[in-house]
Short mmCIF file of C-alpha atoms in Angstrom, two decimals:
data_model
loop_
_atom_site.label_atom_id
_atom_site.label_comp_id
_atom_site.label_asym_id
_atom_site.label_seq_id
_atom_site.Cartn_x
_atom_site.Cartn_y
_atom_site.Cartn_z
CA MET A 1 66.78 7.82 -105.77
CA PHE A 2 67.46 6.63 -102.25
CA ALA A 3 69.34 9.91 -101.61
CA GLN A 4 66.28 11.83 -102.84
CA THR A 5 64.09 9.90 -100.56
CA ARG A 6 66.44 10.48 -97.59
CA ASN A 7 66.39 14.19 -98.22
CA THR A 8 62.54 14.14 -98.53
CA VAL A 9 62.31 12.28 -95.10
CA LYS A 10 64.77 14.71 -93.60
CA THR A 11 62.92 17.58 -94.82
CA LEU A 12 59.62 16.07 -93.45
CA ASN A 13 61.38 15.45 -90.09
CA GLU A 14 62.54 19.11 -90.02
CA PHE A 15 59.03 20.41 -91.00
CA SER A 16 57.50 18.05 -88.40
CA GLY A 17 59.78 19.31 -85.69
CA ALA A 18 59.15 22.93 -86.74
CA LEU A 19 55.44 22.21 -86.81
CA MET A 20 55.60 20.62 -83.38
CA ASN A 21 57.46 23.62 -82.13
CA ASN A 22 55.03 25.83 -83.58
CA VAL A 23 52.07 23.76 -82.11
CA LYS A 24 53.92 23.83 -78.77
CA ALA A 25 54.46 27.62 -78.98
CA MET A 26 50.69 28.02 -80.01
CA GLY A 27 49.71 25.92 -77.02
CA GLU A 28 51.62 28.09 -74.81
CA THR A 29 50.17 31.17 -76.38
CA ALA A 30 46.78 29.74 -76.01
CA ASN A 31 47.41 29.02 -72.35
CA GLU A 32 48.74 32.47 -71.88
CA ILE A 33 45.61 33.76 -73.62
CA THR A 34 43.32 31.56 -71.61
CA LEU A 35 45.21 32.81 -68.38
CA ALA A 36 44.75 36.38 -69.60
CA PHE A 37 41.13 35.83 -70.29
CA SER A 38 40.61 34.18 -66.90
CA GLN A 39 42.21 37.17 -65.22
CA ILE A 40 40.14 39.54 -67.35
CA ALA A 41 37.03 37.50 -66.35
CA ALA A 42 38.05 37.67 -62.77
CA SER A 43 38.72 41.37 -63.05
CA VAL A 44 35.17 41.75 -64.67
CA ASP A 45 33.58 39.77 -61.83
CA SER A 46 35.39 41.82 -59.24
CA GLN A 47 34.29 45.10 -61.04
CA ALA A 48 30.76 43.60 -61.43
CA GLN A 49 30.70 42.88 -57.70
CA SER A 50 32.05 46.40 -56.96
CA VAL A 51 29.36 47.83 -59.11
CA ASN A 52 26.85 45.53 -57.33
CA ASP A 53 28.12 46.74 -53.92
CA ILE A 54 27.93 50.27 -55.12
CA ASN A 55 24.36 49.78 -56.24
CA ASN A 56 23.44 48.24 -52.88
CA SER A 57 25.07 51.13 -51.13
CA MET A 58 23.26 53.59 -53.33
CA PHE A 59 19.97 51.65 -52.60
CA LYS A 60 20.78 51.66 -48.83
CA SER A 61 21.66 55.26 -48.97
CA ASN A 62 18.50 56.06 -50.86
CA ASP A 63 16.54 54.18 -48.21
CA GLU A 64 18.30 56.05 -45.47
CA ILE A 65 17.67 59.27 -47.25
CA LEU A 66 13.84 58.31 -47.59
CA SER A 67 13.86 57.49 -43.92
CA VAL A 68 15.46 60.71 -43.07
CA SER A 69 12.96 62.56 -45.30
CA GLU A 70 10.12 60.67 -43.65
CA ALA A 71 11.40 61.55 -40.20
CA SER A 72 11.77 65.19 -41.29
CA THR A 73 8.16 65.11 -42.61
CA SER A 74 7.06 63.71 -39.16
CA MET A 75 9.03 66.35 -37.33
CA ARG A 76 7.35 69.05 -39.41
CA GLU A 77 3.98 67.50 -38.76
CA LEU A 78 4.74 67.25 -35.05
CA SER A 79 5.91 70.79 -34.90
CA SER A 80 2.68 71.96 -36.59
CA VAL A 81 0.62 70.01 -34.18
CA THR A 82 2.73 71.39 -31.34
CA VAL A 83 2.18 74.87 -32.62
CA ASP A 84 -1.55 74.30 -33.12
CA THR A 85 -1.74 72.80 -29.58
CA SER A 86 0.17 75.66 -28.11
CA ASN A 87 -2.09 78.16 -29.90
CA GLN A 88 -5.16 76.22 -28.69
CA GLY A 89 -3.67 76.09 -25.24
CA ASN A 90 -3.04 79.89 -25.35
CA ASN A 91 -6.71 80.48 -26.50
CA GLU A 92 -7.93 78.21 -23.73
CA VAL A 93 -5.81 80.13 -21.16
CA ASP A 94 -7.16 83.34 -22.43
CA VAL A 95 -10.74 82.05 -22.05
CA LEU A 96 -9.87 80.72 -18.58
CA ALA A 97 -8.39 84.11 -17.68
CA GLU A 98 -11.45 85.89 -18.88
CA GLU A 99 -13.60 83.52 -16.71
CA PHE A 100 -11.45 84.15 -13.84
CA THR A 101 -11.89 87.90 -14.34
CA LYS A 102 -15.62 87.60 -14.48
CA VAL A 103 -15.69 85.34 -11.32
CA GLY A 104 -13.23 87.83 -9.69
CA ALA A 105 -15.70 90.64 -10.44
CA ASP A 106 -18.58 88.68 -8.97
CA ILE A 107 -16.49 87.98 -5.89
CA ALA A 108 -15.66 91.79 -5.64
CA ASP A 109 -19.36 92.43 -5.78
CA THR A 110 -20.13 89.90 -3.14
CA VAL A 111 -17.40 91.42 -0.94
CA THR A 112 -19.11 94.80 -1.35
CA LEU A 113 -22.42 93.29 -0.42
CA MET A 114 -20.88 91.65 2.69
CA ASN A 115 -19.40 94.83 3.79
CA ALA A 116 -22.72 96.66 3.45
CA LEU A 117 -24.34 93.75 5.41
CA ASN A 118 -21.83 94.26 8.12
CA GLU A 119 -22.46 98.07 8.17
CA GLN A 120 -26.35 97.37 8.40
CA THR A 121 -25.92 94.86 11.18
CA ASN A 122 -23.82 97.43 12.96
CA GLN A 123 -26.53 100.02 12.54
CA ILE A 124 -29.13 97.48 13.88
CA GLY A 125 -27.01 97.05 16.81
CA VAL A 126 -26.88 100.74 17.44
CA ILE A 127 -30.72 100.95 17.02
CA LEU A 128 -31.06 97.96 19.55
CA ASN A 129 -29.03 99.72 22.10
CA ALA A 130 -31.11 102.85 21.70
CA ILE A 131 -34.30 100.82 22.16
CA ASN A 132 -32.80 99.11 25.16
CA GLU A 133 -31.92 102.39 26.67
CA ILE A 134 -35.47 103.63 25.93
CA SER A 135 -36.86 100.59 27.54
CA SER A 136 -34.70 101.13 30.66
CA LYS A 137 -35.87 104.72 30.96
CA THR A 138 -39.41 103.74 30.44
CA ASN A 139 -39.19 101.01 33.09
CA LEU A 140 -37.77 103.75 35.43
CA LEU A 141 -40.52 106.20 34.70
CA ALA A 142 -43.06 103.45 35.19
CA LEU A 143 -41.60 102.62 38.55
CA ASN A 144 -41.66 106.34 39.56
CA ALA A 145 -45.15 106.62 38.31
CA ALA A 146 -46.30 103.48 40.38
CA ILE A 147 -44.67 105.12 43.48
CA GLU A 148 -46.51 108.35 42.88
CA ALA A 149 -49.75 106.39 42.35
CA ALA A 150 -49.23 104.66 45.61
CA ARG A 151 -48.80 107.90 47.43
CA ALA A 152 -52.04 109.32 45.88
CA GLY A 153 -54.09 106.46 47.35
CA GLU A 154 -57.45 105.81 45.84
CA ASN A 155 -57.09 108.69 43.45
CA GLY A 156 -53.78 107.12 41.92
CA LYS A 157 -55.09 103.66 41.43
CA GLY A 158 -56.04 104.09 37.77
CA PHE A 159 -52.69 105.82 37.08
CA ALA A 160 -50.98 102.81 38.83
CA VAL A 161 -52.54 100.34 36.59
CA VAL A 162 -51.39 102.38 33.56
CA ALA A 163 -47.87 102.65 34.98
CA ASP A 164 -47.78 98.92 35.56
CA GLU A 165 -48.84 98.14 32.08
CA VAL A 166 -46.13 100.62 30.81
CA ARG A 167 -43.55 98.87 32.95
CA LYS A 168 -44.58 95.38 31.66
CA LEU A 169 -44.26 96.80 28.01
CA ALA A 170 -40.85 98.26 28.93
CA ASP A 171 -39.68 94.87 30.24
CA SER A 172 -41.06 92.99 27.17
CA SER A 173 -39.29 95.40 24.95
CA ARG A 174 -36.10 94.97 26.89
CA GLN A 175 -36.26 91.24 26.71
CA SER A 176 -37.05 91.49 22.98
CA THR A 177 -33.99 93.65 22.28
CA GLU A 178 -31.88 91.42 24.27
CA GLU A 179 -32.94 88.45 22.28
CA ILE A 180 -32.47 90.33 19.02
CA ALA A 181 -29.05 91.49 20.19
CA LEU A 182 -28.00 87.86 20.73
CA ILE A 183 -29.32 86.87 17.24
CA LEU A 184 -27.61 89.95 15.81
CA ASN A 185 -24.37 89.19 17.47
CA GLU A 186 -24.49 85.68 16.01
CA VAL A 187 -25.34 87.08 12.53
CA GLN A 188 -22.58 89.65 12.78
CA GLY A 189 -20.06 86.85 13.64
CA LYS A 190 -21.14 84.67 10.66
CA ALA A 191 -21.22 87.71 8.34
CA GLU A 192 -17.58 88.66 9.59
CA ASN A 193 -16.32 85.02 8.80
CA ALA A 194 -18.06 85.00 5.47
CA THR A 195 -16.53 88.40 4.65
CA ASN A 196 -13.05 87.17 5.66
CA LYS A 197 -13.50 84.02 3.49
CA VAL A 198 -14.68 86.01 0.54
CA HIS A 199 -11.75 88.36 0.87
CA SER A 200 -9.35 85.40 0.94
CA MET A 201 -11.20 83.88 -2.14
CA GLN A 202 -10.87 87.23 -3.92
CA ASN A 203 -7.08 87.19 -3.20
CA SER A 204 -6.81 83.60 -4.51
CA PHE A 205 -8.73 84.48 -7.71
CA GLU A 206 -6.61 87.60 -8.27
CA SER A 207 -3.47 85.38 -8.01
CA SER A 208 -4.95 82.81 -10.39
CA ILE A 209 -5.74 85.63 -12.78
CA ASN A 210 -2.18 86.87 -12.61
CA VAL A 211 -0.83 83.34 -13.30
CA THR A 212 -3.12 82.71 -16.21
CA LYS A 213 -2.06 86.05 -17.77
CA ASN A 214 1.59 85.32 -17.33
CA VAL A 215 1.03 81.93 -19.00
CA ALA A 216 -0.89 83.46 -21.89
#
């Protein structure tokens, strides 16, 4: 009976030792499993962070793409506005060139009129010279007539009065022609200056017309 009990205790001790060894082995296995799960969890966290970083990068790239797209749209709009402005500017330059051409034509007409005025003043000068010459000859004839009337005595008194009136008329004509000649000379000088200025203006407008045509 004692021997049987001792065998039973021995068997229980062996079973207990084996159980303890198994429990110890299971504990080590559990620790290894826990460590493995911890490593897996860390790996999953790392992957999740990587995925999150990728998502953030994708969102950032998407924002940058949107910014580039918006900038491209703005550039297209600016280009369109620039083209419209350029076309409008060309149209305005064309209108300006047309107006310059009209003004240039008016200036050309003015030049023609000024040249005609100069010609007419020159002709008036010629006429005044002729009148002055006639007055001089008339005065000379009146003087000769007065001399002849003086020689005729009483019979030439009436003729002398007429000759004196003719001489006075000739002197008056001469004075008038001299005054007119002075005024005419002044007018001719001003007309010549005006003609020169109009010619200069015409040249400037022609240059402006050429510039606006080149710009257009």
